[in-house]
XYZ file of C-alpha atoms in Angstrom:
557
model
C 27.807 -100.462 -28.720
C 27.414 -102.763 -25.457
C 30.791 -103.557 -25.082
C 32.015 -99.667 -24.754
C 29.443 -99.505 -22.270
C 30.868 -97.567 -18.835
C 31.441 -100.485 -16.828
C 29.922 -98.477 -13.691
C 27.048 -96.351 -14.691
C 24.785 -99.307 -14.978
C 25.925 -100.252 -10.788
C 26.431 -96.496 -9.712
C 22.198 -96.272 -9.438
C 21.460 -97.398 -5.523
C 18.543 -97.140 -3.754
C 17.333 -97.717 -0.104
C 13.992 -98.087 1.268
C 12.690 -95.731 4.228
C 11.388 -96.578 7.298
C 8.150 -97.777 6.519
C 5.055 -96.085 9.471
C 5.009 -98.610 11.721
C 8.099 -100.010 11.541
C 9.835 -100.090 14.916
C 13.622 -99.386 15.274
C 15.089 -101.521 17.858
C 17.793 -98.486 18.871
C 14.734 -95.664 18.955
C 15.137 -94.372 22.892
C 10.993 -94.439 22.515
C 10.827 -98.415 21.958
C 10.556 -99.483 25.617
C 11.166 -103.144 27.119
C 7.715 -104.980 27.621
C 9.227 -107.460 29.536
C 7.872 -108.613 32.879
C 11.361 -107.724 34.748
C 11.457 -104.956 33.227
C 14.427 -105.835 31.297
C 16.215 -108.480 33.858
C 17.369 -111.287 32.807
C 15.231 -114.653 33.639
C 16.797 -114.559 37.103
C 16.100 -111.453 37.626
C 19.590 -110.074 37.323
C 20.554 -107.459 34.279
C 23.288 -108.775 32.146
C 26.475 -107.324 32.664
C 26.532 -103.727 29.756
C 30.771 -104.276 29.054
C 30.490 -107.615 27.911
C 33.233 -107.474 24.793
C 31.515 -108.187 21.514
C 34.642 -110.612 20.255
C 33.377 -112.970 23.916
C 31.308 -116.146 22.959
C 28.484 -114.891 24.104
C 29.227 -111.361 22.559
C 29.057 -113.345 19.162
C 25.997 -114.984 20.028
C 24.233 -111.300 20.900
C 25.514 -109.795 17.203
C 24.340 -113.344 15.664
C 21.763 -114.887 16.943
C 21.843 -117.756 14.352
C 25.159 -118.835 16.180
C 22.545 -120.565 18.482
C 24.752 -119.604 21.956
C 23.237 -121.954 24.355
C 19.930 -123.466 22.607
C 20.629 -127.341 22.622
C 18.851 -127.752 19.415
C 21.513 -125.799 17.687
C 24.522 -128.258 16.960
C 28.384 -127.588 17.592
C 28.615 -128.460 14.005
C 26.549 -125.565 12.798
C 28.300 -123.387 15.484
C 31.399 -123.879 13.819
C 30.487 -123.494 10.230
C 28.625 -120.308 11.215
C 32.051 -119.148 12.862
C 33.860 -119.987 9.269
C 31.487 -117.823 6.972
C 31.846 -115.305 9.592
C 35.684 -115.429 9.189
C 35.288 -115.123 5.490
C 33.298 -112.681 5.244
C 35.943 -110.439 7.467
C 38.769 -111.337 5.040
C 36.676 -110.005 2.131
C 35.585 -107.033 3.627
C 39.332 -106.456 4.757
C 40.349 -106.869 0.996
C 37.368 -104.705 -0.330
C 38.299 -101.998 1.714
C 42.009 -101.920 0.482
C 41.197 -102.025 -2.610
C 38.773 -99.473 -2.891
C 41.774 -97.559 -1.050
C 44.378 -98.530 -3.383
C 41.901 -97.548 -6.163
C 41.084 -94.090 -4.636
C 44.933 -93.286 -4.094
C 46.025 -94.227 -7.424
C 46.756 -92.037 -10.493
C 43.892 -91.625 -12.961
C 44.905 -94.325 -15.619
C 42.579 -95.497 -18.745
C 43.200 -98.853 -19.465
C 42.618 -100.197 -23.492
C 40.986 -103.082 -24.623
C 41.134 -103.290 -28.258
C 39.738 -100.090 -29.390
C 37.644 -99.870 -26.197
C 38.905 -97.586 -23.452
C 37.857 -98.509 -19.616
C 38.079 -95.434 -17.737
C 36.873 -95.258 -13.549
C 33.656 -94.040 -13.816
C 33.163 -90.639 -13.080
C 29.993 -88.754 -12.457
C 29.571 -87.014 -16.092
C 29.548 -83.232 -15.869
C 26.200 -81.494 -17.474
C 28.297 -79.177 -19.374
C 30.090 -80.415 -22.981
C 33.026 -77.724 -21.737
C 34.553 -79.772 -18.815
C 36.035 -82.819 -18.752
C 34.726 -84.273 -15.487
C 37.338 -86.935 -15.893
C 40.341 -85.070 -15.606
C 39.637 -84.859 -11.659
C 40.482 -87.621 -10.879
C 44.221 -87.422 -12.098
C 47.223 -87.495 -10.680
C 49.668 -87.011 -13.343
C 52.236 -84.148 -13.488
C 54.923 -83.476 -16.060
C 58.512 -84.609 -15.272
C 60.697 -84.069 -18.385
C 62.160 -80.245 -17.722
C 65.592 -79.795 -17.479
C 67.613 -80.531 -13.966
C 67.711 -77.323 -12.371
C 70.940 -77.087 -10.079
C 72.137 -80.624 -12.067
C 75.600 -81.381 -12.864
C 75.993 -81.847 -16.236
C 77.190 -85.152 -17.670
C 78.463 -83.938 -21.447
C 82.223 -84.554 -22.227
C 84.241 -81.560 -23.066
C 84.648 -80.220 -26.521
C 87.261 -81.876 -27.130
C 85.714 -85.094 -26.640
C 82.878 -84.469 -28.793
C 82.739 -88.039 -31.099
C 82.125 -86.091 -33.782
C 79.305 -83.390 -35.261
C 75.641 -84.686 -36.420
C 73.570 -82.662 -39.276
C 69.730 -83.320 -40.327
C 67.258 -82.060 -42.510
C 64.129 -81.615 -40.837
C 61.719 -82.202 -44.163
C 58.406 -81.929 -44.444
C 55.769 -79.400 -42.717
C 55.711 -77.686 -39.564
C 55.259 -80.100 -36.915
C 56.684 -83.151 -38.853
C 60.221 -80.839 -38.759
C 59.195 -80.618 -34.924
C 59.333 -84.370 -34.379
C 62.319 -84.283 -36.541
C 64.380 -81.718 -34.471
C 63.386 -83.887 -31.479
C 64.933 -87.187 -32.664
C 68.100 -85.280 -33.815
C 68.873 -84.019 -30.316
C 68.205 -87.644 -28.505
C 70.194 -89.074 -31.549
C 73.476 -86.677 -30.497
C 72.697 -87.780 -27.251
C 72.966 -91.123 -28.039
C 76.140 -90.845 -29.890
C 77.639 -88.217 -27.463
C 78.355 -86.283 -30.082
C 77.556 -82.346 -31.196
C 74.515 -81.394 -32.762
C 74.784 -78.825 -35.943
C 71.859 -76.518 -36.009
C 69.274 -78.625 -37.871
C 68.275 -77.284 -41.397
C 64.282 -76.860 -41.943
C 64.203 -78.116 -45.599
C 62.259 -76.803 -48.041
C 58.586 -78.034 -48.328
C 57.771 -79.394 -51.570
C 54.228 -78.997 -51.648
C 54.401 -75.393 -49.577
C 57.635 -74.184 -51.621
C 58.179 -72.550 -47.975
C 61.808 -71.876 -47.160
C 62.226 -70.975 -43.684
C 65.194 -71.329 -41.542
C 65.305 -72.474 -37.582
C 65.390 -68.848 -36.406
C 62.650 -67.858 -38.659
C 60.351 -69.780 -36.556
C 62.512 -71.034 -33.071
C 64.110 -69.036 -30.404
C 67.241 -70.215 -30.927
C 69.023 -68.800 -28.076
C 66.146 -70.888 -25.499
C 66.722 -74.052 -27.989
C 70.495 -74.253 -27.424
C 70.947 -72.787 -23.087
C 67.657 -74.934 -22.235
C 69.637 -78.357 -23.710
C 73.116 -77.463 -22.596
C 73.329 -79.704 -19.803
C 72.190 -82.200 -22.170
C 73.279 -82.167 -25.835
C 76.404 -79.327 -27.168
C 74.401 -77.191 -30.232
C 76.352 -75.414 -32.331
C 74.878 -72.641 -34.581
C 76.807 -73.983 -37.985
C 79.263 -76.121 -39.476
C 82.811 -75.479 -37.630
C 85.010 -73.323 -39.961
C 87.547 -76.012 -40.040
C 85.479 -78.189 -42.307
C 85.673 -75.563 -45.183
C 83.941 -77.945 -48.039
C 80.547 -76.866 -46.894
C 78.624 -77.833 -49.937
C 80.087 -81.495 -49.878
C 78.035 -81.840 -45.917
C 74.781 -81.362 -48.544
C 75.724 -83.504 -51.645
C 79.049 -85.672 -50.880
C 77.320 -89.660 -50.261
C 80.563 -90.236 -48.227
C 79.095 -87.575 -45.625
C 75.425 -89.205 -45.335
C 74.047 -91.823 -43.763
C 71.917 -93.335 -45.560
C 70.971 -96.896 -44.488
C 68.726 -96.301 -41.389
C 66.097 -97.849 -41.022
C 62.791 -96.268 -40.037
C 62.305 -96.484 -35.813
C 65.604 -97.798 -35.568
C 67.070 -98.647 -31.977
C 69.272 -96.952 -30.089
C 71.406 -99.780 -30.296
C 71.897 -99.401 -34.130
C 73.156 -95.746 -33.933
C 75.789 -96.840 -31.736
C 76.884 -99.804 -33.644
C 76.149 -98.665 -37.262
C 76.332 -94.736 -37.517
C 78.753 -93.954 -34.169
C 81.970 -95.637 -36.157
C 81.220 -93.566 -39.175
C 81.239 -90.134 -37.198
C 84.583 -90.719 -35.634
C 86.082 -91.688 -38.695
C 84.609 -88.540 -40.833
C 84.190 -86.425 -37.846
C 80.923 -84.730 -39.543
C 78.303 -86.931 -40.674
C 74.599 -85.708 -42.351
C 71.804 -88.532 -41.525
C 69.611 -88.506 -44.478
C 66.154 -89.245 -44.621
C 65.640 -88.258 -41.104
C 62.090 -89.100 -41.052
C 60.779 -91.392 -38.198
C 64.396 -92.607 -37.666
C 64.391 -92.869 -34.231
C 62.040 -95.931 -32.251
C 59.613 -95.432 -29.257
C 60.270 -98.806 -27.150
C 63.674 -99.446 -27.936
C 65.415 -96.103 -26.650
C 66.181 -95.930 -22.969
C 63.687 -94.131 -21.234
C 65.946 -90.937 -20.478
C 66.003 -90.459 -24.067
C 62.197 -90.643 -24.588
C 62.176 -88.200 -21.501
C 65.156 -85.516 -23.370
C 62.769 -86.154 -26.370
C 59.488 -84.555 -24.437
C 62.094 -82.069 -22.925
C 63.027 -80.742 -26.633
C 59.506 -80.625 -27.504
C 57.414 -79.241 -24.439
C 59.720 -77.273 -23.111
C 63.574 -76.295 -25.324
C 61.355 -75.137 -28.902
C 59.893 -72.317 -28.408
C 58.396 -69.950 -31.114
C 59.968 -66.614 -31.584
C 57.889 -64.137 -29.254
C 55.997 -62.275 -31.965
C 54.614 -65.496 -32.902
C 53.803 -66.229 -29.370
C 52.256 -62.473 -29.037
C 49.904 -62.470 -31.938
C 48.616 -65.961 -31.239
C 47.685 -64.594 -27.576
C 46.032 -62.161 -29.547
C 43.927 -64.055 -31.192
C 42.863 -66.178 -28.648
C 41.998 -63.409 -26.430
C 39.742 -62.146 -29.657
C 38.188 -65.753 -29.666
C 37.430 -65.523 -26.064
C 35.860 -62.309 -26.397
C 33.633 -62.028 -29.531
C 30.345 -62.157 -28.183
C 31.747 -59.261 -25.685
C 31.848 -61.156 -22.485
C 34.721 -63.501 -22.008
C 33.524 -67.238 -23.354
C 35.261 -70.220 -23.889
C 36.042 -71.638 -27.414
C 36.329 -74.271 -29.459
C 39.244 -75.346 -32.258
C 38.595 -77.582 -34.752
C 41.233 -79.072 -37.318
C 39.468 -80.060 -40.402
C 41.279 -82.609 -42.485
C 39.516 -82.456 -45.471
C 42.433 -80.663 -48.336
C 41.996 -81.982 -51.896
C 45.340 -84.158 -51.095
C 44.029 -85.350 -47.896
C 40.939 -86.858 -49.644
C 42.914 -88.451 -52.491
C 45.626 -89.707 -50.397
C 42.832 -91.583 -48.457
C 41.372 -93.553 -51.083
C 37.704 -93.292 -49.233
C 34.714 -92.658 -51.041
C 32.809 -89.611 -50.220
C 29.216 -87.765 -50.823
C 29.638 -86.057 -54.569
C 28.199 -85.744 -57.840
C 29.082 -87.934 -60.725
C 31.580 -85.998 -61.911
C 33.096 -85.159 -58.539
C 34.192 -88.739 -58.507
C 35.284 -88.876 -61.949
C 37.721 -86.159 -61.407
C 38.642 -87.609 -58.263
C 39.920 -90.526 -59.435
C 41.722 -89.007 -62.705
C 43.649 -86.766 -59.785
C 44.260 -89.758 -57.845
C 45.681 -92.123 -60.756
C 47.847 -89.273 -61.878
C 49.165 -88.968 -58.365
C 49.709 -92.394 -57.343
C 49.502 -94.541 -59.985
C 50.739 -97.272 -58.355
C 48.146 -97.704 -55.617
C 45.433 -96.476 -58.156
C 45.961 -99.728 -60.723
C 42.979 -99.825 -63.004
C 40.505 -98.376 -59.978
C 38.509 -102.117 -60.040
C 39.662 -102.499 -56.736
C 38.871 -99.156 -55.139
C 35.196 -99.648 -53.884
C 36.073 -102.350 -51.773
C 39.299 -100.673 -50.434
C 37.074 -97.375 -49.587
C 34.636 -99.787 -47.677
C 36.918 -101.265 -45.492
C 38.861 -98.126 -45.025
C 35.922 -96.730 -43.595
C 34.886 -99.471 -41.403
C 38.578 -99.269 -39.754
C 38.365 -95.252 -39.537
C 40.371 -94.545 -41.668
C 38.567 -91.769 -43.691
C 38.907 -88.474 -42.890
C 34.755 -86.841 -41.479
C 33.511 -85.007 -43.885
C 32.774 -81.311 -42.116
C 29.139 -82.562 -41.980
C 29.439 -85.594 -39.963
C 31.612 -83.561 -37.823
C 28.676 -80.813 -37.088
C 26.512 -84.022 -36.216
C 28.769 -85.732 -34.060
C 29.174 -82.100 -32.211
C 25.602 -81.484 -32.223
C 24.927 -84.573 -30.565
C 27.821 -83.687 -27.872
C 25.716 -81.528 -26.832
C 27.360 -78.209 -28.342
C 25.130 -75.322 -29.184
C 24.628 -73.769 -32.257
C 26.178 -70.392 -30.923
C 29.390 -72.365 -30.151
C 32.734 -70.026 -31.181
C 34.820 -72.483 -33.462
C 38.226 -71.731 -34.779
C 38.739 -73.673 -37.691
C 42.009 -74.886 -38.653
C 42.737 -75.781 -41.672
C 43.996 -75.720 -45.512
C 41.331 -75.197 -48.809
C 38.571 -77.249 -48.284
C 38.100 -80.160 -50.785
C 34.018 -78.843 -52.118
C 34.679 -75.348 -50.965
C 31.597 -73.473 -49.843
C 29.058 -76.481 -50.685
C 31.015 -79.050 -48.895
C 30.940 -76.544 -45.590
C 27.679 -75.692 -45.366
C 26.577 -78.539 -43.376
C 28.799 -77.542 -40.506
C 28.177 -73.841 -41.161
C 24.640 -73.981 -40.629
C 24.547 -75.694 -37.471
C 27.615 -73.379 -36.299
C 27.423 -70.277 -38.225
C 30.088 -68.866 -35.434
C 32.726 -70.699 -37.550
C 36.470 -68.530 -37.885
C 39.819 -68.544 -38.882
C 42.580 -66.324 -38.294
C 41.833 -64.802 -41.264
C 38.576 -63.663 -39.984
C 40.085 -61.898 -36.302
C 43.205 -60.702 -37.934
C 43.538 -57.933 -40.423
C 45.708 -58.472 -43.650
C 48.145 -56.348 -41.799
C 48.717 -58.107 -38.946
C 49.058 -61.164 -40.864
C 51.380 -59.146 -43.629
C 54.688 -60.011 -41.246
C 53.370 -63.650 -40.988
C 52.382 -64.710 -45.279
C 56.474 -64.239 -45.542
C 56.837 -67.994 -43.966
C 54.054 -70.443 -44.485
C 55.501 -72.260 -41.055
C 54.508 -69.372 -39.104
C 51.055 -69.149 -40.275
C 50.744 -73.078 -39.352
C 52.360 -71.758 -36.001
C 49.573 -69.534 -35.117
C 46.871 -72.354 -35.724
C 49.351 -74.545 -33.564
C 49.223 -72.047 -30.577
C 45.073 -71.205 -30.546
C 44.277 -75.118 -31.444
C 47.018 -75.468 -28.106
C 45.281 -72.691 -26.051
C 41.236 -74.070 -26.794
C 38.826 -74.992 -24.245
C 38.630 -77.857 -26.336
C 39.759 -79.478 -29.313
C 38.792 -81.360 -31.644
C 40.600 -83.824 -34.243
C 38.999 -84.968 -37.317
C 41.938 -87.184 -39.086
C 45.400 -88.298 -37.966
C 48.556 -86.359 -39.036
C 51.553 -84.795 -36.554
C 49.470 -81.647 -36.250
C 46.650 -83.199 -34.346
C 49.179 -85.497 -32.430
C 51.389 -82.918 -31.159
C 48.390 -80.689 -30.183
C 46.851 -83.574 -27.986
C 50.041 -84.704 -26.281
C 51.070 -81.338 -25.061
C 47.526 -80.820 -23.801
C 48.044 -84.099 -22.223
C 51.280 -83.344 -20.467
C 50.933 -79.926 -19.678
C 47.707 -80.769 -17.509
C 44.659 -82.689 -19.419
C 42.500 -80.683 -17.711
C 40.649 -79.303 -21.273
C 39.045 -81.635 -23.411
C 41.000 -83.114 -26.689
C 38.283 -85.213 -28.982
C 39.742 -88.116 -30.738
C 36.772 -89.486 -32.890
C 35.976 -92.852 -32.836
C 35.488 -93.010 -36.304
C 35.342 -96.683 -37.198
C 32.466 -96.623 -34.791
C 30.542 -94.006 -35.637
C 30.601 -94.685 -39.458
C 28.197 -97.958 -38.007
C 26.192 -94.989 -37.012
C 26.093 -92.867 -39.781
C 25.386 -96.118 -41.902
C 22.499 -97.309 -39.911
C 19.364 -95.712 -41.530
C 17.008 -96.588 -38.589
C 18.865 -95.370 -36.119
C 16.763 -92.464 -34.683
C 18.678 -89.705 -33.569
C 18.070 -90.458 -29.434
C 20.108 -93.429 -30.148
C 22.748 -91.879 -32.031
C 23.090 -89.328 -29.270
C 23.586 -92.464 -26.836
C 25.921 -94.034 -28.688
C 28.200 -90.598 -29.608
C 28.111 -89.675 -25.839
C 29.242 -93.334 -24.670
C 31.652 -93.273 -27.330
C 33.400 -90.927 -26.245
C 33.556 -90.055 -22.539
C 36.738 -91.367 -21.953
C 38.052 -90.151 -25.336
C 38.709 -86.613 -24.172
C 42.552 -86.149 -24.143
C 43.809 -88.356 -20.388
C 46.746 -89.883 -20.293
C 46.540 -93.453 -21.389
C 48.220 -97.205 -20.698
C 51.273 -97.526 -23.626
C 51.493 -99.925 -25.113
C 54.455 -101.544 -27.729
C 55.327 -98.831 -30.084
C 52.914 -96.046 -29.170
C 53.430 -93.154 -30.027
C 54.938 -91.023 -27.800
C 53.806 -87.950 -29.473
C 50.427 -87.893 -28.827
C 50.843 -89.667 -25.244
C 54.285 -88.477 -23.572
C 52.867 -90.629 -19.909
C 54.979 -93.272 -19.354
C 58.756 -91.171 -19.874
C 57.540 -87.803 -19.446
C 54.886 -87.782 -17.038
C 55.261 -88.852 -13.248
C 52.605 -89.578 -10.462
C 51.836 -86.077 -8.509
């Protein structure tokens, strides 16, 4: 744990000594000249009180080791006195400018490996704040050009009409709908109204307007990308659009360059006129799109999709009923627990369980992917490594410890986020009895006001979107397009709340030390992460922009 050490809180500590009784100070108006003239000169004759420091003998009153006149002091030393004085001006000169270079420029954390070097920043005593975040200067820069002239083609220009399928949950359809605009941007040609496509695990089947204000979606992008609600009328073979191979692209490859939609899928369009791209999952590349399009990417998501306002209401509703459950206003936490029966198989990490816990574990995981499963000989040391990388979901225990040692009461307000628990009850109780203040939206909604809701699975993962969104702070305990989304928005719209990313490869070291006493642990959990706490961060080659939108979307304030 040395290395993620803050590189200034060892150095921040100084100390100086105070004037010791006794001690004389030269400039004290009560030290008075002894001297038999009474402060003349040898000759009787007070030295002249202008005489400019930068003079000869100017330098020889400042530094008396110059020698000035004293024969036994060579011209040699003289000179080499001179030169370390010179030096020493040049590297004050550069200290100071950097130190005001440093203070003027934007609050950037800078990654080494899986180490983070943040400027150190005196911590704040409370686990609410993020002390960090003051030192910022980051704004967001994607919205819309207001008073622009718009740079689309006419309608009659269009080079053709683009359809998706946005598969997959909530928030994966998000990224989805994102990549399809900056695709028809690319291809300057007219987007269809993408098609949310029916979850197979949820068996969900809601449409766009079910969930998005369309209306916002299509007049916030208009100077951008031309929507249309549905197929034109003069393509009357609907169905074919869905089924017909000679309508879908199907060759492209996942984070493709913008290049290749130009020179691959672009012909096809103007020679069909309506083409469906199919899978659209992850076809679109971070660091190989111009940088406009990564910005009209952050402009779809943070800004053109917006839920439908009585999603928007009831979420503000519950948030306010988070804030005020104790009956004076108090800030909250939200934590998305990763830890659904396919989560845990999916990972292929070993976990805390009976006997037969694990034996039906693994029958569910070689009937779900038998391929990766084999003959399970290889498993053990799979689940090892996995956890060394992080790459294990926390168990809801480890997560109460890791808060706990954050410094997070036990009367902390958590919202919990989250599908059926793999364990149920016994696998929560860890966390629930050192937070008993543990709720979902369940708990501060009644089965009425959630009645309107249950009719679209998507909107139910909407309202944990918007309170995780709205939290003091939030906490992460497993990848996924839910946590990533949450973070970057927090990230863009201001990082001024606190967003905990986990270091989990690390602090499985901790859980599997068993003589680490728990003022160590605390160390190491807190040094962890101080800088992990939602800033905007370096990129780097294909990062995702996702979960941090700073290089295209954000600009210095």
């Amino acid at each position: 744990m040395a290395e993620l050490r803050h590189s200034g809180s060892a150095g921040s500590r100084s100390s100086s000594s105070p004037l010791r009784v006794g001690d004389e100070d030269s400039s004290s108006p009560h030290v008075h000249d002894h001297s038999p003239n009474g402060g003349d000169d040898e000759d009787g004759q007070r030295p002249p009180r202008n005489r400019p420091i930068w003079s000869v003998s100017g330098l020889h009153s400042l530094f008396p080791f110059l020698g000035g006149d004293d024969p036994r002091v060579s011209p040699q030393k003289n000179k080499i006195s001179i030169l370390l004085i010179l030096i020493l001006a040049v590297v004050s000169l550069i200290s100071v400018y950097g130190i005001v270079n440093h203070l003027n420029a934007p609050y950037l954390c800078k990654k080494d490996g899986i180490v983070l070097n943040c400027p150190h920043v005196k911590e704040s005593p409370s686990p609410w704040e993020n002390p960090l975040s003051a030192t910022t200067s980051w704004k967001p820069c994607a919205e819309r050009r207001i008073g622009g002239v718009s740079d689309l083609l006419p309608e009659n220009e269009t080079n053709g009409y683009v359809f998706i399928h946005a598969e997959g949950g909530l928030n994966q359809q998000r990224i989805a709908i994102c990549n399809a605009v900056a695709v028809a941007k690319i291809m300057n040609a007219t987007l269809i109204l993408p098609v949310l496509k029916q979850d197979q695990i949820w068996k969900d089947q809601t449409k766009f307007e079910d969930i998005f204000d369309v209306d916002h979606f299509i007049d916030y992008l208009k100077d951008d990308v031309r929507i249309v609600r549905d197929i034109p009328d003069w393509f009357t073979d609907k169905t074919e659009l869905f089924s017909s191979i000679r309508r879908t692209v199907k060759n492209i490859p996942k984070y493709a360059a913008a290049q290749f939609y130009i020179d691959n899928v672009l012909p096809r369009i103007k020679e069909k006129k309506i083409m469906a791209l199919k899978p659209f999952v992850d076809r679109l590349g971070y660091d190989n799109v111009p940088q406009e399009i990564n910005r009209l990417r952050c402009r779809v998501n943070y800004h053109a999709l917006k839920f439908l306002p009585e999603i928007e209401q009831m979420a503000d509703s519950l948030v306010s009923r988070m804030r005020n459950r104790t009956g004076n206003p108090i800030p909250y936490m939200a934590l998305h627990l990763r830890f659904e029966k396919g989560m845990v198989g999916l990972s292929f990490c070993d976990f805390v369980g009976t006997r037969e816990e694990k034996a039906r574990m693994a029958e569910y995981r070689q009937k779900e992917w038998p391929r990766r499963f084999k003959n399970g000989s290889h498993l053990w040391q799979l689940a090892l490594q996995k956890r060394k990388e992080g790459r294990c979901p926390l168990e809801p225990g480890e997560v109460a410890v890791i808060l706990r040692a954050m410094g997070y009461p036990k009367e902390t307000q958590i919202y919990v986020a989250s599908g059926q628990v793999y364990g149920g009850q016994n696998r929560m109780a860890p966390l629930r009895n050192m937070f008993p203040n543990l709720v979902t939206k369940e708990d501060l909604a009644g089965k009425e006001e959630l009645a309107s809701f249950r009719k679209h699975v998507t909107s139910l993962a909407a309202l944990d979107f918007l309170v995780c969104l709205k939290s003091d702070v939030f906490v992460m305990t497993h990848g996924g397009n839910f946590a990533k989304l949450i973070i970057g928005a927090r990230r863009y719209m201001g990082h001024r709340q606190k967003s905990i990313k986990p270091d989990k490869g690390l602090m499985s070291k901790s859980f599997g030390d068993p003589y680490m006493g728990w003022a160590t642990f605390v160390e190491d959990v807190v040094v962890t992460h101080q800088t992990r706490t939602g800033l905007p961060e370096e990129t780097f080659p294909n990062y995702d922009l996702w979960e941090n939108p700073l290089t295209p979307c954000m600009c210095k304030a």
